PDB file of C-alpha atoms in Angstrom:
ATOM      1  CA  UNK A   1      21.788-316.287 138.946  1.00 53.00           C
ATOM      2  CA  UNK A   2      19.004-318.509 137.639  1.00 53.00           C
ATOM      3  CA  UNK A   3      16.358-315.927 138.533  1.00 58.00           C
ATOM      4  CA  UNK A   4      18.304-313.260 136.600  1.00 48.00           C
ATOM      5  CA  UNK A   5      18.339-315.476 133.499  1.00 50.00           C
ATOM      6  CA  UNK A   6      14.615-316.168 133.847  1.00 58.00           C
ATOM      7  CA  UNK A   7      13.909-312.451 134.077  1.00 60.00           C
ATOM      8  CA  UNK A   8      16.336-311.123 131.457  1.00 53.00           C
ATOM      9  CA  UNK A   9      16.673-314.183 129.190  1.00 53.00           C
ATOM     10  CA  UNK A  10      13.637-313.375 127.002  1.00 51.00           C
ATOM     11  CA  UNK A  11      14.689-309.718 126.765  1.00 47.00           C
ATOM     12  CA  UNK A  12      18.193-310.729 125.699  1.00 46.00           C
ATOM     13  CA  UNK A  13      16.812-313.175 123.123  1.00 46.00           C
ATOM     14  CA  UNK A  14      14.549-310.458 121.673  1.00 43.00           C
ATOM     15  CA  UNK A  15      17.505-308.066 121.473  1.00 45.00           C
ATOM     16  CA  UNK A  16      19.590-310.634 119.561  1.00 42.00           C
ATOM     17  CA  UNK A  17      16.757-311.278 117.081  1.00 41.00           C
ATOM     18  CA  UNK A  18      16.179-307.557 116.485  1.00 41.00           C
ATOM     19  CA  UNK A  19      19.893-306.900 116.017  1.00 43.00           C
ATOM     20  CA  UNK A  20      20.110-309.688 113.438  1.00 42.00           C
ATOM     21  CA  UNK A  21      17.129-308.287 111.531  1.00 41.00           C
ATOM     22  CA  UNK A  22      18.693-304.831 111.347  1.00 38.00           C
ATOM     23  CA  UNK A  23      22.128-305.925 110.144  1.00 39.00           C
ATOM     24  CA  UNK A  24      23.085-304.919 106.618  1.00 43.00           C
ATOM     25  CA  UNK A  25      23.848-307.720 104.247  1.00 57.00           C
ATOM     26  CA  UNK A  26      27.415-308.060 103.156  1.00 74.00           C
ATOM     27  CA  UNK A  27      27.834-307.680  99.415  1.00 80.00           C
ATOM     28  CA  UNK A  28      30.646-309.705  97.893  1.00 87.00           C
ATOM     29  CA  UNK A  29      31.837-310.497  94.424  1.00 92.00           C
ATOM     30  CA  UNK A  30      34.723-310.883  92.033  1.00 94.00           C
ATOM     31  CA  UNK A  31      36.748-307.697  91.564  1.00 96.00           C
ATOM     32  CA  UNK A  32      38.539-306.405  88.488  1.00 97.00           C
ATOM     33  CA  UNK A  33      41.058-303.559  88.468  1.00 97.00           C
ATOM     34  CA  UNK A  34      41.587-301.701  91.739  1.00 97.00           C
ATOM     35  CA  UNK A  35      40.101-303.240  94.917  1.00 96.00           C
ATOM     36  CA  UNK A  36      36.524-302.108  95.547  1.00 95.00           C
ATOM     37  CA  UNK A  37      33.801-302.631  98.127  1.00 92.00           C
ATOM     38  CA  UNK A  38      30.067-301.997  97.971  1.00 93.00           C
ATOM     39  CA  UNK A  39      30.228-299.438 100.786  1.00 94.00           C
ATOM     40  CA  UNK A  40      28.746-296.041  99.855  1.00 94.00           C
ATOM     41  CA  UNK A  41      27.799-297.073  96.305  1.00 96.00           C
ATOM     42  CA  UNK A  42      24.880-295.097  94.887  1.00 97.00           C
ATOM     43  CA  UNK A  43      22.274-296.390  92.451  1.00 95.00           C
ATOM     44  CA  UNK A  44      22.405-295.632  88.737  1.00 94.00           C
ATOM     45  CA  UNK A  45      19.273-293.486  89.157  1.00 93.00           C
ATOM     46  CA  UNK A  46      20.981-291.445  91.906  1.00 95.00           C
ATOM     47  CA  UNK A  47      24.010-290.993  89.644  1.00 95.00           C
ATOM     48  CA  UNK A  48      21.831-289.430  86.941  1.00 92.00           C
ATOM     49  CA  UNK A  49      20.418-286.964  89.493  1.00 93.00           C
ATOM     50  CA  UNK A  50      23.841-286.078  90.959  1.00 94.00           C
ATOM     51  CA  UNK A  51      25.460-285.631  87.528  1.00 91.00           C
ATOM     52  CA  UNK A  52      22.718-283.285  86.285  1.00 88.00           C
ATOM     53  CA  UNK A  53      24.345-279.969  85.385  1.00 86.00           C
ATOM     54  CA  UNK A  54      27.873-281.177  86.162  1.00 90.00           C
ATOM     55  CA  UNK A  55      30.762-281.877  83.804  1.00 89.00           C
ATOM     56  CA  UNK A  56      31.901-285.027  85.622  1.00 94.00           C
ATOM     57  CA  UNK A  57      31.567-286.780  88.945  1.00 96.00           C
ATOM     58  CA  UNK A  58      33.878-289.079  90.925  1.00 97.00           C
ATOM     59  CA  UNK A  59      31.563-291.781  92.232  1.00 97.00           C
ATOM     60  CA  UNK A  60      30.957-295.399  93.180  1.00 98.00           C
ATOM     61  CA  UNK A  61      27.817-296.641  91.415  1.00 97.00           C
ATOM     62  CA  UNK A  62      25.683-299.794  91.142  1.00 96.00           C
ATOM     63  CA  UNK A  63      24.061-300.852  87.901  1.00 96.00           C
ATOM     64  CA  UNK A  64      23.004-303.760  85.730  1.00 96.00           C
ATOM     65  CA  UNK A  65      25.143-304.925  82.797  1.00 97.00           C
ATOM     66  CA  UNK A  66      23.252-304.510  79.524  1.00 95.00           C
ATOM     67  CA  UNK A  67      26.039-305.729  77.242  1.00 93.00           C
ATOM     68  CA  UNK A  68      29.790-306.389  77.062  1.00 95.00           C
ATOM     69  CA  UNK A  69      32.338-306.136  74.244  1.00 93.00           C
ATOM     70  CA  UNK A  70      32.258-309.600  72.699  1.00 91.00           C
ATOM     71  CA  UNK A  71      35.755-309.238  71.212  1.00 91.00           C
ATOM     72  CA  UNK A  72      37.728-308.823  74.466  1.00 92.00           C
ATOM     73  CA  UNK A  73      35.453-307.648  77.287  1.00 94.00           C
ATOM     74  CA  UNK A  74      37.129-304.221  77.064  1.00 94.00           C
ATOM     75  CA  UNK A  75      33.928-302.188  77.623  1.00 95.00           C
ATOM     76  CA  UNK A  76      30.365-302.660  78.854  1.00 97.00           C
ATOM     77  CA  UNK A  77      27.036-300.855  78.905  1.00 95.00           C
ATOM     78  CA  UNK A  78      25.254-300.355  82.223  1.00 96.00           C
ATOM     79  CA  UNK A  79      21.575-299.600  82.851  1.00 95.00           C
ATOM     80  CA  UNK A  80      19.428-298.891  85.882  1.00 91.00           C
ATOM     81  CA  UNK A  81      18.162-301.981  87.696  1.00 86.00           C
ATOM     82  CA  UNK A  82      14.840-300.207  88.334  1.00 88.00           C
ATOM     83  CA  UNK A  83      14.476-298.451  84.959  1.00 85.00           C
ATOM     84  CA  UNK A  84      16.345-300.483  82.303  1.00 79.00           C
ATOM     85  CA  UNK A  85      14.731-298.475  79.490  1.00 83.00           C
ATOM     86  CA  UNK A  86      16.593-295.331  80.660  1.00 85.00           C
ATOM     87  CA  UNK A  87      19.725-294.118  78.937  1.00 87.00           C
ATOM     88  CA  UNK A  88      22.567-296.621  79.204  1.00 92.00           C
ATOM     89  CA  UNK A  89      26.077-295.728  80.359  1.00 96.00           C
ATOM     90  CA  UNK A  90      29.129-296.740  78.329  1.00 95.00           C
ATOM     91  CA  UNK A  91      31.921-298.000  80.612  1.00 97.00           C
ATOM     92  CA  UNK A  92      35.618-298.260  79.772  1.00 96.00           C
ATOM     93  CA  UNK A  93      38.383-299.445  82.070  1.00 98.00           C
ATOM     94  CA  UNK A  94      41.220-297.228  83.309  1.00 97.00           C
ATOM     95  CA  UNK A  95      44.430-297.522  81.282  1.00 95.00           C
ATOM     96  CA  UNK A  96      42.899-300.509  79.429  1.00 93.00           C
ATOM     97  CA  UNK A  97      44.150-302.313  82.547  1.00 95.00           C
ATOM     98  CA  UNK A  98      41.493-305.012  82.903  1.00 96.00           C
ATOM     99  CA  UNK A  99      38.637-306.654  81.041  1.00 97.00           C
ATOM    100  CA  UNK A 100      35.267-308.055  82.075  1.00 97.00           C
ATOM    101  CA  UNK A 101      33.868-311.519  81.329  1.00 97.00           C
ATOM    102  CA  UNK A 102      31.813-311.492  78.116  1.00 95.00           C
ATOM    103  CA  UNK A 103      28.866-313.444  79.550  1.00 95.00           C
ATOM    104  CA  UNK A 104      27.688-311.126  82.343  1.00 97.00           C
ATOM    105  CA  UNK A 105      24.697-309.372  80.722  1.00 95.00           C
ATOM    106  CA  UNK A 106      21.956-309.024  83.322  1.00 95.00           C
ATOM    107  CA  UNK A 107      24.375-309.172  86.281  1.00 96.00           C
ATOM    108  CA  UNK A 108      24.813-306.433  88.862  1.00 96.00           C
ATOM    109  CA  UNK A 109      28.106-304.539  89.123  1.00 97.00           C
ATOM    110  CA  UNK A 110      29.521-301.889  91.429  1.00 98.00           C
ATOM    111  CA  UNK A 111      32.042-299.544  89.819  1.00 98.00           C
ATOM    112  CA  UNK A 112      34.459-296.929  91.160  1.00 98.00           C
ATOM    113  CA  UNK A 113      35.559-294.117  88.855  1.00 98.00           C
ATOM    114  CA  UNK A 114      34.371-291.016  86.973  1.00 97.00           C
ATOM    115  CA  UNK A 115      31.058-290.427  85.207  1.00 97.00           C
ATOM    116  CA  UNK A 116      30.921-287.836  82.404  1.00 96.00           C
ATOM    117  CA  UNK A 117      29.163-286.966  79.130  1.00 93.00           C
ATOM    118  CA  UNK A 118      30.999-287.024  75.819  1.00 92.00           C
ATOM    119  CA  UNK A 119      30.230-286.925  72.101  1.00 92.00           C
ATOM    120  CA  UNK A 120      31.067-290.268  70.472  1.00 91.00           C
ATOM    121  CA  UNK A 121      31.934-289.994  66.743  1.00 94.00           C
ATOM    122  CA  UNK A 122      30.220-292.180  64.125  1.00 94.00           C
ATOM    123  CA  UNK A 123      33.301-294.320  63.375  1.00 95.00           C
ATOM    124  CA  UNK A 124      33.698-295.149  67.063  1.00 92.00           C
ATOM    125  CA  UNK A 125      29.977-295.962  67.430  1.00 92.00           C
ATOM    126  CA  UNK A 126      30.258-298.335  64.460  1.00 93.00           C
ATOM    127  CA  UNK A 127      33.347-299.970  65.965  1.00 91.00           C
ATOM    128  CA  UNK A 128      31.514-300.609  69.255  1.00 88.00           C
ATOM    129  CA  UNK A 129      28.503-301.981  67.351  1.00 90.00           C
ATOM    130  CA  UNK A 130      30.829-304.468  65.609  1.00 90.00           C
ATOM    131  CA  UNK A 131      32.380-305.433  68.966  1.00 86.00           C
ATOM    132  CA  UNK A 132      28.892-306.040  70.335  1.00 83.00           C
ATOM    133  CA  UNK A 133      28.098-308.395  67.447  1.00 86.00           C
ATOM    134  CA  UNK A 134      25.403-306.252  65.803  1.00 89.00           C
ATOM    135  CA  UNK A 135      24.295-306.962  62.245  1.00 93.00           C
ATOM    136  CA  UNK A 136      25.737-305.069  59.280  1.00 95.00           C
ATOM    137  CA  UNK A 137      22.357-303.372  58.764  1.00 95.00           C
ATOM    138  CA  UNK A 138      22.419-302.092  62.361  1.00 94.00           C
ATOM    139  CA  UNK A 139      25.989-300.868  61.912  1.00 93.00           C
ATOM    140  CA  UNK A 140      25.160-299.124  58.614  1.00 95.00           C
ATOM    141  CA  UNK A 141      22.214-297.358  60.291  1.00 95.00           C
ATOM    142  CA  UNK A 142      24.637-295.433  62.530  1.00 95.00           C
ATOM    143  CA  UNK A 143      25.046-292.086  60.779  1.00 94.00           C
ATOM    144  CA  UNK A 144      25.177-289.447  63.535  1.00 95.00           C
ATOM    145  CA  UNK A 145      27.525-288.823  66.448  1.00 94.00           C
ATOM    146  CA  UNK A 146      25.910-289.363  69.842  1.00 90.00           C
ATOM    147  CA  UNK A 147      26.197-287.568  73.184  1.00 90.00           C
ATOM    148  CA  UNK A 148      26.653-290.410  75.660  1.00 90.00           C
ATOM    149  CA  UNK A 149      26.882-290.900  79.382  1.00 94.00           C
ATOM    150  CA  UNK A 150      30.261-292.543  79.976  1.00 96.00           C
ATOM    151  CA  UNK A 151      32.193-293.946  82.904  1.00 98.00           C
ATOM    152  CA  UNK A 152      35.923-294.545  83.338  1.00 98.00           C
ATOM    153  CA  UNK A 153      36.154-297.349  85.893  1.00 98.00           C
ATOM    154  CA  UNK A 154      39.252-297.883  88.001  1.00 98.00           C
ATOM    155  CA  UNK A 155      37.682-300.901  89.715  1.00 98.00           C
ATOM    156  CA  UNK A 156      34.613-303.092  89.209  1.00 98.00           C
ATOM    157  CA  UNK A 157      32.951-305.658  91.458  1.00 97.00           C
ATOM    158  CA  UNK A 158      30.824-308.300  89.758  1.00 97.00           C
ATOM    159  CA  UNK A 159      28.309-308.938  92.542  1.00 95.00           C
ATOM    160  CA  UNK A 160      27.830-312.585  93.510  1.00 90.00           C
ATOM    161  CA  UNK A 161      24.544-313.796  92.010  1.00 82.00           C
ATOM    162  CA  UNK A 162      23.270-315.053  95.377  1.00 72.00           C
ATOM    163  CA  UNK A 163      23.564-311.477  96.724  1.00 58.00           C
ATOM    164  CA  UNK A 164      21.654-309.739  93.919  1.00 54.00           C
TER     165      UNK A 164
END
């Protein structure tokens, strides 16, 4: 038995080390709305590619929080982690059923729901600007409706900061 361990021990140890290196990290976080996991979530950049030419898309997506409604946490804007200067995505929560913490700008989230494009009227854009705490001059500068990328989230995971 000892000779078997001497022969196969180093091989077994190498196998254990390689298996540990190849394991996927478990992503955890606080969830809001319906239960959600990180499994099969696509990046924000992949979402933009998959949505191209489509009306809407049921998807689980990862992104970075750009801003949150400062009145209640009832909406948030998401951007790409790799390309934050890209178009942002306006996120609402299904049936107004949950809210997000107001202090999560810069944090990573994973969301389950539907992505779509929609024209947002001027009065609604001004309302959201007020919720975000923008100045009166910034609010008054909104004069045109805007075609926006939107997302109706049924569940959101706020990824633990240690896992980002």
